CSV table of C-alpha atoms and ligand atoms in Angstrom, one decimal:
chain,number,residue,atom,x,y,z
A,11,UNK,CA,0.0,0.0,0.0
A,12,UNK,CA,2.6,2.7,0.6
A,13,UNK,CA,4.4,2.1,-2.1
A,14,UNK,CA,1.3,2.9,-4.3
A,15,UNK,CA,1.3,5.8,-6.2
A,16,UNK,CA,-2.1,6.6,-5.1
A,17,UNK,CA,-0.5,6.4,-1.6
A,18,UNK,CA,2.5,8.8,-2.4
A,19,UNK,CA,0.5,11.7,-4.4
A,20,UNK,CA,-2.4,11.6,-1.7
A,21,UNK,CA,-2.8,14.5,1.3
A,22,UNK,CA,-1.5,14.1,4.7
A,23,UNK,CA,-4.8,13.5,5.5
A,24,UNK,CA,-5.9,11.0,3.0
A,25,UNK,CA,-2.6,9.0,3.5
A,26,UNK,CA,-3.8,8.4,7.1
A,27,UNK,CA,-7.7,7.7,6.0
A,28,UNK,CA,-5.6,5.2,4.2
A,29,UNK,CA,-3.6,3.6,7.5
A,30,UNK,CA,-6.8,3.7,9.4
A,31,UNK,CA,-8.6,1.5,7.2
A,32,UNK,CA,-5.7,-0.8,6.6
A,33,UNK,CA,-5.8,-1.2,10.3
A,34,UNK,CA,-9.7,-1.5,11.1
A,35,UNK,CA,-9.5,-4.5,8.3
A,36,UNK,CA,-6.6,-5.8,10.3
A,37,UNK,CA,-8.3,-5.4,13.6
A,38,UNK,CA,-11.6,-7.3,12.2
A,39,UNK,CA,-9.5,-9.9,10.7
A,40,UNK,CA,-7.3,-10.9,13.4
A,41,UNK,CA,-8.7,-10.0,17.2
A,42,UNK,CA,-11.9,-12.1,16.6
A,43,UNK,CA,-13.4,-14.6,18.9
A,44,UNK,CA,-10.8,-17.5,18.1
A,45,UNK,CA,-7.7,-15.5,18.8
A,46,UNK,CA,-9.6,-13.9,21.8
A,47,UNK,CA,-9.7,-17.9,23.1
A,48,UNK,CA,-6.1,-18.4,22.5
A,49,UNK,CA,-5.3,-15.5,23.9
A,50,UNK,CA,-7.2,-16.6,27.4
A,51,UNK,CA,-6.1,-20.0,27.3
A,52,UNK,CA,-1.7,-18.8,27.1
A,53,UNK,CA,-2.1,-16.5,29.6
A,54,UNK,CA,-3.9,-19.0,31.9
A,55,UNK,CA,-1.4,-21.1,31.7
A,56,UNK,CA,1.0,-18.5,32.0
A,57,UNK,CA,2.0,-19.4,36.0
A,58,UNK,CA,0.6,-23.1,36.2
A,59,UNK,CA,4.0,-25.5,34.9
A,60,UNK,CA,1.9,-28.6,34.5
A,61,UNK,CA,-0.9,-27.2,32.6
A,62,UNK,CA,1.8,-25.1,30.6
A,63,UNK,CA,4.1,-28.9,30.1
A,64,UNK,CA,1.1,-30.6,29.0
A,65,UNK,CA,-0.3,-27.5,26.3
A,66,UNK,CA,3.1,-27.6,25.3
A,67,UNK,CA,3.3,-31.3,24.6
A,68,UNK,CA,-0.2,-31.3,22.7
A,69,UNK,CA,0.9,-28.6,20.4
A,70,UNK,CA,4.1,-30.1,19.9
A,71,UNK,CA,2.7,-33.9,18.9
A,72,UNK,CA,0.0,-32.0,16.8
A,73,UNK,CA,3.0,-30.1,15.0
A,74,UNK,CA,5.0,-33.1,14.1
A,75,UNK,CA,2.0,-35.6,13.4
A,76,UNK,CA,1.1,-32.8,10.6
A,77,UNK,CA,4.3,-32.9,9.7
A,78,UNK,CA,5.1,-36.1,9.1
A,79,UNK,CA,1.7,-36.8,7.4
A,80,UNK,CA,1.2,-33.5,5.3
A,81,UNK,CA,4.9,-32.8,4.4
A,82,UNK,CA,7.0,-34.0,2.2
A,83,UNK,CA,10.7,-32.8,3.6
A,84,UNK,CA,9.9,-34.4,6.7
A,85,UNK,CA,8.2,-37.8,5.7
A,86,UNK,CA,11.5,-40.0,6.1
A,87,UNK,CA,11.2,-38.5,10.3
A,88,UNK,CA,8.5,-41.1,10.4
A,89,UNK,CA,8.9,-44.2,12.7
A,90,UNK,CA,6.8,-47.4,13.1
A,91,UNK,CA,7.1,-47.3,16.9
A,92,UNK,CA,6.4,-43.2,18.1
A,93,UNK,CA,7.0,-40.0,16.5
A,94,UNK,CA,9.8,-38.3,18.2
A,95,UNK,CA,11.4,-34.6,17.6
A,96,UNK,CA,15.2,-36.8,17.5
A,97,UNK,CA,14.0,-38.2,14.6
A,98,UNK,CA,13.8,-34.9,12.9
A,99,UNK,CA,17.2,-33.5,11.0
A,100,UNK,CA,17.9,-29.8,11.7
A,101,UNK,CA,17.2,-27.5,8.6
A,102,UNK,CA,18.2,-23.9,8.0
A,103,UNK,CA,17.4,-21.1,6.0
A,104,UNK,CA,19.5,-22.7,3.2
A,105,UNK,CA,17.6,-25.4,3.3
A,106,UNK,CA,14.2,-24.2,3.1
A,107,UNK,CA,15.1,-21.8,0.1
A,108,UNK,CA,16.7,-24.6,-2.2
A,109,UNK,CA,13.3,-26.4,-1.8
A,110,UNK,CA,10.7,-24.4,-0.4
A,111,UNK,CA,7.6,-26.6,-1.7
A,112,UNK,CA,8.6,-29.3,0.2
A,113,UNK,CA,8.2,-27.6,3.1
A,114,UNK,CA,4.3,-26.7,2.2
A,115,UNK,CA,1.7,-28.7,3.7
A,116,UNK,CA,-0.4,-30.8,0.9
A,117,UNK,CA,-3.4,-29.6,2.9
A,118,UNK,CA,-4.3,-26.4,1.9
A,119,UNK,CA,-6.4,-23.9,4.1
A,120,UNK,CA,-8.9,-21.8,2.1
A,121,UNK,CA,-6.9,-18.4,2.6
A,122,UNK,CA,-3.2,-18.3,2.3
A,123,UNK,CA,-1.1,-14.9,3.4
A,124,UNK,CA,2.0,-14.4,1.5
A,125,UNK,CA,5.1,-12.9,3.1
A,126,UNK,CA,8.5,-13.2,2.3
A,127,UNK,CA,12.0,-11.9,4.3
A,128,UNK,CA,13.6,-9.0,3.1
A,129,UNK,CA,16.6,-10.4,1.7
A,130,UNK,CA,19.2,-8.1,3.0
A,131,UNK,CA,21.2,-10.7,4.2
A,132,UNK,CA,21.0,-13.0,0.7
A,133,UNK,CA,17.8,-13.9,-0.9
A,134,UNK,CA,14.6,-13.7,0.1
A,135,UNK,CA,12.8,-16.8,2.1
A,136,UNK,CA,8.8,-17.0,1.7
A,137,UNK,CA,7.0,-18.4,4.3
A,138,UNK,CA,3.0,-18.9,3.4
A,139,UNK,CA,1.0,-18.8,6.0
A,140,UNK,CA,-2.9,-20.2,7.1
A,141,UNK,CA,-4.7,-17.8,8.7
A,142,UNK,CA,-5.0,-19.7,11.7
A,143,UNK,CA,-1.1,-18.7,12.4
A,144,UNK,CA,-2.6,-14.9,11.8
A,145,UNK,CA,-4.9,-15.4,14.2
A,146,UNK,CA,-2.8,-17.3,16.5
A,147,UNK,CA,0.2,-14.8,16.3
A,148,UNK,CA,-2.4,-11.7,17.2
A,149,UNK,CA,-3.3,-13.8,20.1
A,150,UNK,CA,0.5,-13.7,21.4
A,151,UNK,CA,1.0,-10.3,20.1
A,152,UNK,CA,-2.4,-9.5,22.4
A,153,UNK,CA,-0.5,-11.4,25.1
A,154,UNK,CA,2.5,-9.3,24.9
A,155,UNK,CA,0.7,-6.2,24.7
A,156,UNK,CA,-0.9,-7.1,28.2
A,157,UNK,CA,2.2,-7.8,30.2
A,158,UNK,CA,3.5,-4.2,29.3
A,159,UNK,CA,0.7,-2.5,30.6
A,160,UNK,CA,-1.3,-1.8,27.9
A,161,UNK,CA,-5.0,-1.3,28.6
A,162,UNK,CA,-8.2,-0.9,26.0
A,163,UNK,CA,-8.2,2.8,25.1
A,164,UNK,CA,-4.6,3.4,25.5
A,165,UNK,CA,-3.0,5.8,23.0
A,166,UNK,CA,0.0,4.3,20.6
A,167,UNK,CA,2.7,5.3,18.7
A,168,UNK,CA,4.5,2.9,15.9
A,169,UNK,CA,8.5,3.6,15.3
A,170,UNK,CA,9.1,0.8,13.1
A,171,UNK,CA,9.4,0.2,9.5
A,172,UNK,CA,6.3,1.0,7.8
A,173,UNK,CA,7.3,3.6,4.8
A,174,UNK,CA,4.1,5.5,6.1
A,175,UNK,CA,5.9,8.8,4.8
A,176,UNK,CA,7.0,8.6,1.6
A,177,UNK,CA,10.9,8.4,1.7
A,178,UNK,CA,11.2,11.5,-0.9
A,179,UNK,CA,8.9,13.8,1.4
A,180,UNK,CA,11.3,16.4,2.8
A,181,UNK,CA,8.9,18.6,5.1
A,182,UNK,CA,7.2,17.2,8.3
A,183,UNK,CA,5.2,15.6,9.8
A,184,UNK,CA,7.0,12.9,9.4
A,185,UNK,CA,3.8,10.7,11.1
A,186,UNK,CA,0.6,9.7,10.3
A,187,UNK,CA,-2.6,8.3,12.3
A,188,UNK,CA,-4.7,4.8,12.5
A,189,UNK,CA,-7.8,6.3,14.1
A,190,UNK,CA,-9.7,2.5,15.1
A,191,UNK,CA,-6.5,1.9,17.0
A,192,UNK,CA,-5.7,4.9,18.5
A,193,UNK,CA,-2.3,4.7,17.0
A,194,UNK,CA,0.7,7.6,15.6
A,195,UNK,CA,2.4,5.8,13.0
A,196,UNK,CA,5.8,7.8,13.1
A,197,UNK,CA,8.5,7.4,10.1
A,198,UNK,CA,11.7,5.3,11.3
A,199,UNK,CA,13.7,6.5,7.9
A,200,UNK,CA,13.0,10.4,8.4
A,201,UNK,CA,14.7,10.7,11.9
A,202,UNK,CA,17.6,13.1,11.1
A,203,UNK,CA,19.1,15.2,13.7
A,204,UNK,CA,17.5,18.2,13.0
A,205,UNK,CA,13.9,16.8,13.3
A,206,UNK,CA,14.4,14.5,16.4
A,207,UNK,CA,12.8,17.3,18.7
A,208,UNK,CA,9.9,17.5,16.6
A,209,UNK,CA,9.6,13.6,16.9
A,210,UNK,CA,9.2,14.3,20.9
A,211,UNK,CA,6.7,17.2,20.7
A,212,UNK,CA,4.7,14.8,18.7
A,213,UNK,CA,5.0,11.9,20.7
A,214,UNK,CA,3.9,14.2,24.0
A,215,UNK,CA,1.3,16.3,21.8
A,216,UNK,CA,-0.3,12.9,21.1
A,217,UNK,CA,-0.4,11.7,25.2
A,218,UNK,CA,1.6,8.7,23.9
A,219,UNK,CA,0.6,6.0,26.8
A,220,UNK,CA,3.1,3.2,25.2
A,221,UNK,CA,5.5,2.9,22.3
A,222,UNK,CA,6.2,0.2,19.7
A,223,UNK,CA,9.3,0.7,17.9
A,224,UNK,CA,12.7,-0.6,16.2
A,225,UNK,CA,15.6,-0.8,19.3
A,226,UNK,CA,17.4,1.8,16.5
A,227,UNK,CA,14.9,3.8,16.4
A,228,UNK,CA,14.1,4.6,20.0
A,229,UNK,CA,17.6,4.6,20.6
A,230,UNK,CA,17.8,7.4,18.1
A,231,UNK,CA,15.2,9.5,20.4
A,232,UNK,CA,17.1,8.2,23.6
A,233,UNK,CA,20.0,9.5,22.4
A,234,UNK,CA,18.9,12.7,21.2
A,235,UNK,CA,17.2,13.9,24.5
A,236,UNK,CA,21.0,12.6,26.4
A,237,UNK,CA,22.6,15.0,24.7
A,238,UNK,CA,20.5,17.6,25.5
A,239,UNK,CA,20.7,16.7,29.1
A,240,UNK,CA,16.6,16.2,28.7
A,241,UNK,CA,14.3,13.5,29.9
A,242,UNK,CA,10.9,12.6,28.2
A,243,UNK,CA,8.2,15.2,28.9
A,244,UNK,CA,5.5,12.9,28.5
A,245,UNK,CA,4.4,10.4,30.8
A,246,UNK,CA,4.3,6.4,29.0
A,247,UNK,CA,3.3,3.0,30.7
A,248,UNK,CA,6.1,1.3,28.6
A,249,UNK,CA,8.1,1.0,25.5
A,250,UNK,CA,7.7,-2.5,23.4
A,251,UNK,CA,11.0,-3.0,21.4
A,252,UNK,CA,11.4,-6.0,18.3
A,253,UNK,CA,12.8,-6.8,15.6
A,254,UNK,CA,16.2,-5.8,16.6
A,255,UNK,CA,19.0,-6.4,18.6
A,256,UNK,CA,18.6,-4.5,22.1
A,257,UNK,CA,22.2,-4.1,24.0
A,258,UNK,CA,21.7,-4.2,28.0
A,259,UNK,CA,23.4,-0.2,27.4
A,260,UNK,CA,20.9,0.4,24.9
A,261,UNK,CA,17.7,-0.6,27.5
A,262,UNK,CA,19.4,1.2,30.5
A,263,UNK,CA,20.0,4.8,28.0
A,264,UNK,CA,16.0,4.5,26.8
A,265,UNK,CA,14.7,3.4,30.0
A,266,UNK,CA,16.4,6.2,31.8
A,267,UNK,CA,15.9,9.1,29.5
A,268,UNK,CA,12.0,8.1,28.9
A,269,UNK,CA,11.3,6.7,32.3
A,270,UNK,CA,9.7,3.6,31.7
A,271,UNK,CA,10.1,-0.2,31.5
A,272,UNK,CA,11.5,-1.5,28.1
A,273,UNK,CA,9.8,-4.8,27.0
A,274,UNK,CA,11.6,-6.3,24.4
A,275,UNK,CA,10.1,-9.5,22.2
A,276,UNK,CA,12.5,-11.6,20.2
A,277,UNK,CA,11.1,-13.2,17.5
A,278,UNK,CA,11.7,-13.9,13.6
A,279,UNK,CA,10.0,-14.0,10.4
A,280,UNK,CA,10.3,-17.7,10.1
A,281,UNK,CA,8.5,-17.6,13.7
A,282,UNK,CA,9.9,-20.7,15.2
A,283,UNK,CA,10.7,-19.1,18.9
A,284,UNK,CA,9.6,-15.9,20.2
A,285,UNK,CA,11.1,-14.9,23.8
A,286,UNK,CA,9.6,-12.0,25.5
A,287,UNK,CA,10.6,-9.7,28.4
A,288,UNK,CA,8.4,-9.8,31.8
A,289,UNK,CA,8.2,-6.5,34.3
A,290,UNK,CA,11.2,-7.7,35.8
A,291,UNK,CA,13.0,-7.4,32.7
A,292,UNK,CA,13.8,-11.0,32.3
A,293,UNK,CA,13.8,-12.9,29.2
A,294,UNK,CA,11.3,-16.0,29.1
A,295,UNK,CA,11.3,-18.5,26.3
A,296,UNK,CA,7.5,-18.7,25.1
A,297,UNK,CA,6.9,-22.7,25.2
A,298,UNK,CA,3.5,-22.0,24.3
A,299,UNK,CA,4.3,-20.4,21.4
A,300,UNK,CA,6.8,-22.8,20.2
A,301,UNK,CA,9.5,-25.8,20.8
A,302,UNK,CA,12.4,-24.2,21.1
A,303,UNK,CA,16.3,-26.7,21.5
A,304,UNK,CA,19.3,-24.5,22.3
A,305,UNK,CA,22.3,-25.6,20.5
A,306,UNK,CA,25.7,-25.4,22.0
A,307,UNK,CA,27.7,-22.9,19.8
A,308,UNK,CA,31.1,-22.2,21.9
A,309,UNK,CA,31.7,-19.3,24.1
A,310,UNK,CA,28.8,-19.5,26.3
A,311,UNK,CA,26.5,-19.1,23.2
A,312,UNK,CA,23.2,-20.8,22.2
A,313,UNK,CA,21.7,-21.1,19.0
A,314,UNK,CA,18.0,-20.9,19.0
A,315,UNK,CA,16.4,-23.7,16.7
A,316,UNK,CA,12.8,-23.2,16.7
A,317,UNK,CA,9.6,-25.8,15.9
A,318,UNK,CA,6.7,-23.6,14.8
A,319,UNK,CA,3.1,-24.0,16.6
A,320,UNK,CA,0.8,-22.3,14.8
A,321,UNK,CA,1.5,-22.4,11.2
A,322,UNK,CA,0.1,-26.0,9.5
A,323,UNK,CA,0.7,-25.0,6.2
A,324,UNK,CA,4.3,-24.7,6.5
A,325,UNK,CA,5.4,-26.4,9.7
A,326,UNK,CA,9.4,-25.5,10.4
A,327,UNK,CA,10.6,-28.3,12.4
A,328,UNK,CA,14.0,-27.9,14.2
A,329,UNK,CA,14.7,-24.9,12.0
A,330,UNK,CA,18.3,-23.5,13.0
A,331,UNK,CA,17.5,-19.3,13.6
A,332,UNK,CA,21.2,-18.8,13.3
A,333,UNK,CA,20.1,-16.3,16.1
A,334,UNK,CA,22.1,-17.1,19.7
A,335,UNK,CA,20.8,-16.7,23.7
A,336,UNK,CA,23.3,-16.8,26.5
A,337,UNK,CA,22.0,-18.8,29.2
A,338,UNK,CA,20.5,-17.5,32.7
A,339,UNK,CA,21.9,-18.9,35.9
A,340,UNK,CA,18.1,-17.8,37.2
A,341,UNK,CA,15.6,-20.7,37.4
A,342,UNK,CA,12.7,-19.0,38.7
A,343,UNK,CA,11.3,-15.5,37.9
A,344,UNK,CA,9.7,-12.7,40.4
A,345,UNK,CA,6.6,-12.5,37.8
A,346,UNK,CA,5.7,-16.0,38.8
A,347,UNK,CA,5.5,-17.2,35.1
A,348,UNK,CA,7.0,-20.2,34.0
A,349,UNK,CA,8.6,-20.1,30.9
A,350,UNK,CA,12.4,-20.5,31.2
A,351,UNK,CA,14.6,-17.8,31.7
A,352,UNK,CA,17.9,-17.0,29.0
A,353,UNK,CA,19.7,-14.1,30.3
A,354,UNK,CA,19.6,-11.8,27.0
A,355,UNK,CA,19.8,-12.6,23.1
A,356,UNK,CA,22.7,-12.0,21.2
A,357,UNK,CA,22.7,-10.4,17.7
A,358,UNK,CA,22.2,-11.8,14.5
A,359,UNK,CA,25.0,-13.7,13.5
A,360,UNK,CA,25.3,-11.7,10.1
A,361,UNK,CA,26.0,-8.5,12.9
A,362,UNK,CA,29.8,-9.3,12.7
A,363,UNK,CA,33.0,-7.9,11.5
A,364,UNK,CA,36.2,-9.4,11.4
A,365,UNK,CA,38.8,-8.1,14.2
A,366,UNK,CA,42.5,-8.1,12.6
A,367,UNK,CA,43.2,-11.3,14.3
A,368,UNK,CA,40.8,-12.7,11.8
A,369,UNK,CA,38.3,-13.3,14.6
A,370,UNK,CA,34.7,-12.3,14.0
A,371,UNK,CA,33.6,-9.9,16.7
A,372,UNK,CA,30.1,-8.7,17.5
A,373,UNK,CA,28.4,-6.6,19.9
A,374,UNK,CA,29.9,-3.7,18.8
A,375,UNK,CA,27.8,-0.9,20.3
A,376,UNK,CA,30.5,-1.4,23.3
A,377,UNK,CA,32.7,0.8,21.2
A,378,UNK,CA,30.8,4.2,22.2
A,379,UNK,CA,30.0,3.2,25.6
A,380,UNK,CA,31.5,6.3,27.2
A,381,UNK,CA,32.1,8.5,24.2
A,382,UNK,CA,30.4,11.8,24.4
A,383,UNK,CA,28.6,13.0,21.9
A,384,UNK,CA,27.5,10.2,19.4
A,385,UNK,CA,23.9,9.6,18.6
A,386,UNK,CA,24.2,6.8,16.8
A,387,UNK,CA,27.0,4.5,15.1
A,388,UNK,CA,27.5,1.8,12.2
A,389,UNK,CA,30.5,-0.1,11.2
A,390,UNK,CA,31.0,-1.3,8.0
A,391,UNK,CA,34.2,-3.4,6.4
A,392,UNK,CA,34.9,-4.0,3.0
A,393,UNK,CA,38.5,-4.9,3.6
A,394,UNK,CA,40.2,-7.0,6.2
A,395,UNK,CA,42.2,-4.4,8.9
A,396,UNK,CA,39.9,-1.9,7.9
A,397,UNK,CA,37.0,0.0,9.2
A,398,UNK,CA,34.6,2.7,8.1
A,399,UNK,CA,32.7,3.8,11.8
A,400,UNK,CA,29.6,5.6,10.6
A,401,UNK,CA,28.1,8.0,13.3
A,402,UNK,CA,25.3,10.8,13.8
A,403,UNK,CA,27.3,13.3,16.3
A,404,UNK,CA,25.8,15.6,18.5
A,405,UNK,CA,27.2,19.0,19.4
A,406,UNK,CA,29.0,18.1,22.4
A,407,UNK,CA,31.3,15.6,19.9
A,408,UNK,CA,34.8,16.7,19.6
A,409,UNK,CA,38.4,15.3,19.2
A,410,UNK,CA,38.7,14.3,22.5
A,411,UNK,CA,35.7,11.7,21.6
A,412,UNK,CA,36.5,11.2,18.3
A,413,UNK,CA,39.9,9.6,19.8
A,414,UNK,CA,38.4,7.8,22.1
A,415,UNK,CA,36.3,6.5,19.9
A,416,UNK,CA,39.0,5.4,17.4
A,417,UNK,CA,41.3,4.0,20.8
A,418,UNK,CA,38.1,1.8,21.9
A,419,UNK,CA,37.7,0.4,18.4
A,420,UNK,CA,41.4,-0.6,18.1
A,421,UNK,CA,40.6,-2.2,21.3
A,422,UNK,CA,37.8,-4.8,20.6
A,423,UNK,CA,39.3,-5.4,16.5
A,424,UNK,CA,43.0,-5.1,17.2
A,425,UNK,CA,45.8,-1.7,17.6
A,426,UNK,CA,46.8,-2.3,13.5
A,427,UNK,CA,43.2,-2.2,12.5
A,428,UNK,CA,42.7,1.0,10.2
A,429,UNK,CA,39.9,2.9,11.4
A,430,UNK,CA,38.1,6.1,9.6
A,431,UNK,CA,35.4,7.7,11.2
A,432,UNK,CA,32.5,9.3,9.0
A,433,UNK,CA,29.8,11.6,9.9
A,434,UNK,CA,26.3,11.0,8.9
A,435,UNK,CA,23.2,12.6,9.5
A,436,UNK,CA,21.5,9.5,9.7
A,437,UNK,CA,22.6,5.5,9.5
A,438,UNK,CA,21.8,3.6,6.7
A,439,UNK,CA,18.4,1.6,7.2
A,440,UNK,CA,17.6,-1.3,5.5
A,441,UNK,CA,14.6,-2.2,3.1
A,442,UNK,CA,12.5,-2.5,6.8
A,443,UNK,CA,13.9,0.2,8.2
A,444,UNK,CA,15.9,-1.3,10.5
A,445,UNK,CA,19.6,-0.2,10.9
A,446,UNK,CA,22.5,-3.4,10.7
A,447,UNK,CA,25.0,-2.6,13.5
A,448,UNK,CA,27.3,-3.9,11.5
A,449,UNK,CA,28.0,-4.5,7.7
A,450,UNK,CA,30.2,-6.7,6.3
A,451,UNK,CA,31.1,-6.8,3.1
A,452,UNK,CA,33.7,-9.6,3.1
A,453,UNK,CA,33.2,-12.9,1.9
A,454,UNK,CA,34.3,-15.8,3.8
B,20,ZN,ZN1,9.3,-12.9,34.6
């Protein structure tokens, strides 16, 4: 829809005529009385471990009996005796791509919702859904919604990728409104520097009461009201971050600057895991949702490989996320819920560069931590011991950071690494909107 060009040429006003239907469709389509079921059933079983074990085991049966009946790629899994998840190889992304019909349940539900990956990180992967998995997924999404706050009535805004401004438009507002949802659909791919503080006036002009946006984005806002010694004006219940990878920095800036809780969902396109952030902050792995294994990678990392619940059409078994947790020494959580705890999810594994050691290193926010000045950063390599750092600076930014900039990044990728620092006015976003930490451009 917004890439129509009856979208593009329309009013302000027309454009957001346009979102509001789009959304009261969406609303009528997916909160209806079946996902209003699911949605009482997970969070009943939300403190209870044996009714959560035994809903778990039911879905999980259901899952693989389809599976093995419906699908071809998983047909050899079967066994005379009992169907078991060992008997299942792991797949990947790879795998899915080279043969994606095989995947694809021979029963076929009346309505099927296309949606593919955006391919930045190699081609794209289509998953077809059934609408049941729509319906199902609003029911988590509902869930989520619930456990940061969020009440019937309460006032929205959207920072995430939705081109709701078109990309050419150089004059604010850079937002538009869903009127059935009570909802400020704000541009992530029109935050430049000079138009940050206009983002905030909005944001309290609208009496925000919660916020769903990209980590980068918020971050961007966070950032923006540290370096002008501010704190949000407004007054929110709490700020829902996805999509992205959230640093434990990152949570500590946003929650401080707009004084609320940060409740951060991990999930993927593929939606074979989904691990979502309580009031306390800690991360619990939905086994509702899903059947998640975590893999052993070295280091103290896990990979996440995922077993999808609510898609029949194209049921992902043992799918390998190539996403990682580290693991919580916690066993019980203050919320009383209990899922199992992971102490924090790592980013992507394509978020890497390669120290001059030859080592890939990640997590590289850590290379600002302490420098004044910097609203935002991205580090891209073309070349082995080299390193463009990208960064949005603020008026307090000066040598003295710029040094100590250049001195931490030498620390984390090695003292011979070359380093050039560029200023930006704003990082590059991907087709989503979403901003890569890192970019590599070097093939292994
Ligand atoms: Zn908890």
């Amino acid at each position: 829809m917004f890439s129509s060009r009856l979208y593009i040429n329309s009013p302000v006003l027309v454009q957001s005529f346009f979102i509001s239907l789009r959304g009261w469709v969406r609303k009528l389509v997916r909160e209806n009385r079946k996902s209003r079921i699911v949605h009482a059933q997970i969070s009943e079983n939300e403190t209870d471990a044996i009714a959560l074990s035994d809903y778990s085991t039911r879905m999980l049966k259901k899952t693989l009996h389809n599976a093995v009946n419906n699908v071809e790629a998983y047909s050899k899994a079967r066994s005379s005796e009992c169907l078991q998840l060992e008997n299942f190889s792991y797949i990947d992304k790879d795998a899915v791509r080279d043969y994606p019909e095989r995947y694809e349940s021979n029963v076929k539900p009346k309505i099927v919702v296309h949606g593919s990956t955006s391919g930045t990180t190699g081609a794209p992967l289509e998953v077809p859904q059934s609408m049941n998995s729509v319906i199902r997924e609003q029911a988590f999404v509902s869930r989520m919604l619930d456990w940061s706050g969020f009440e019937k009535g309460d006032r929205r805004a959207w920072i995430r990728g939705d081109l709701v401004v078109p990309v050419a438009q150089s004059n604010l507002p850079y937002w538009r409104y869903s009127w059935f949802e009570n909802m400020m659909l704000m541009s992530s791919f029109h935050m430049k520097q000079d138009v940050l503080s206009q983002y905030i006036d909005a944001l309290v002009r609208f009496r925000t009461d919660l916020i769903q946006a990209y980590p980068s984005s918020i971050v961007t806002l966070a950032k923006y009201l540290e370096s002008c010694g501010e704190y949000y004006p407004g007054k929110l219940k709490s700020i829902i971050t996805s999509s992205e990878y959230l640093s434990p920095e990152s949570r500590k800036l946003v929650e401080d600057r707009f004084r609320c809780k940060v409740f951060d969902w991990y999930g993927q396109f593929e939606r074979v895991a989904a691990i979502a952030n309580c009031e306390h902050g800690r991360y619990h792995v939905l086994t509702d949702y899903s059947h998640v294994e975590l893999l052993n990678s070295g280091n103290g990392r896990y990979e996440i490989v995922g077993t999808n619940f609510n898609n029949e059409l194209y049921p992902l078994v043992r799918y390998k996320t190539g996403d990682h947790v580290l693991l919580s020494d916690e066993t019980t959580c203050p919320c009383g819920r209990v899922y199992p705890l992971v102490k924090g999810i790592e980013g992507r594994v394509v978020d890497y560069v390669y120290a001059s050691s030859g080592q890939q290193v990640f997590a590289l926010d850590q290379c600002v931590k302490g420098v004044a000045g910097i609203l935002g950063s991205q580090y891209v390599q073309d070349k082995l011991g080299q390193i463009e750092v990208r960064i949005v600076a603020g008026t307090d930014f000066n040598e003295a950071a710029l040094s100590k900039l250049t001195d931490n990044v030498k620390k984390r990728l090695g003292e011979d690494m070359s380093v050039s620092v560029v200023e930006v006015k704003m990082l590059e976003r991907t087709q989503n909107g979403k901003v890569r930490q890192a970019i590599c451009n070097i093939k292994e």
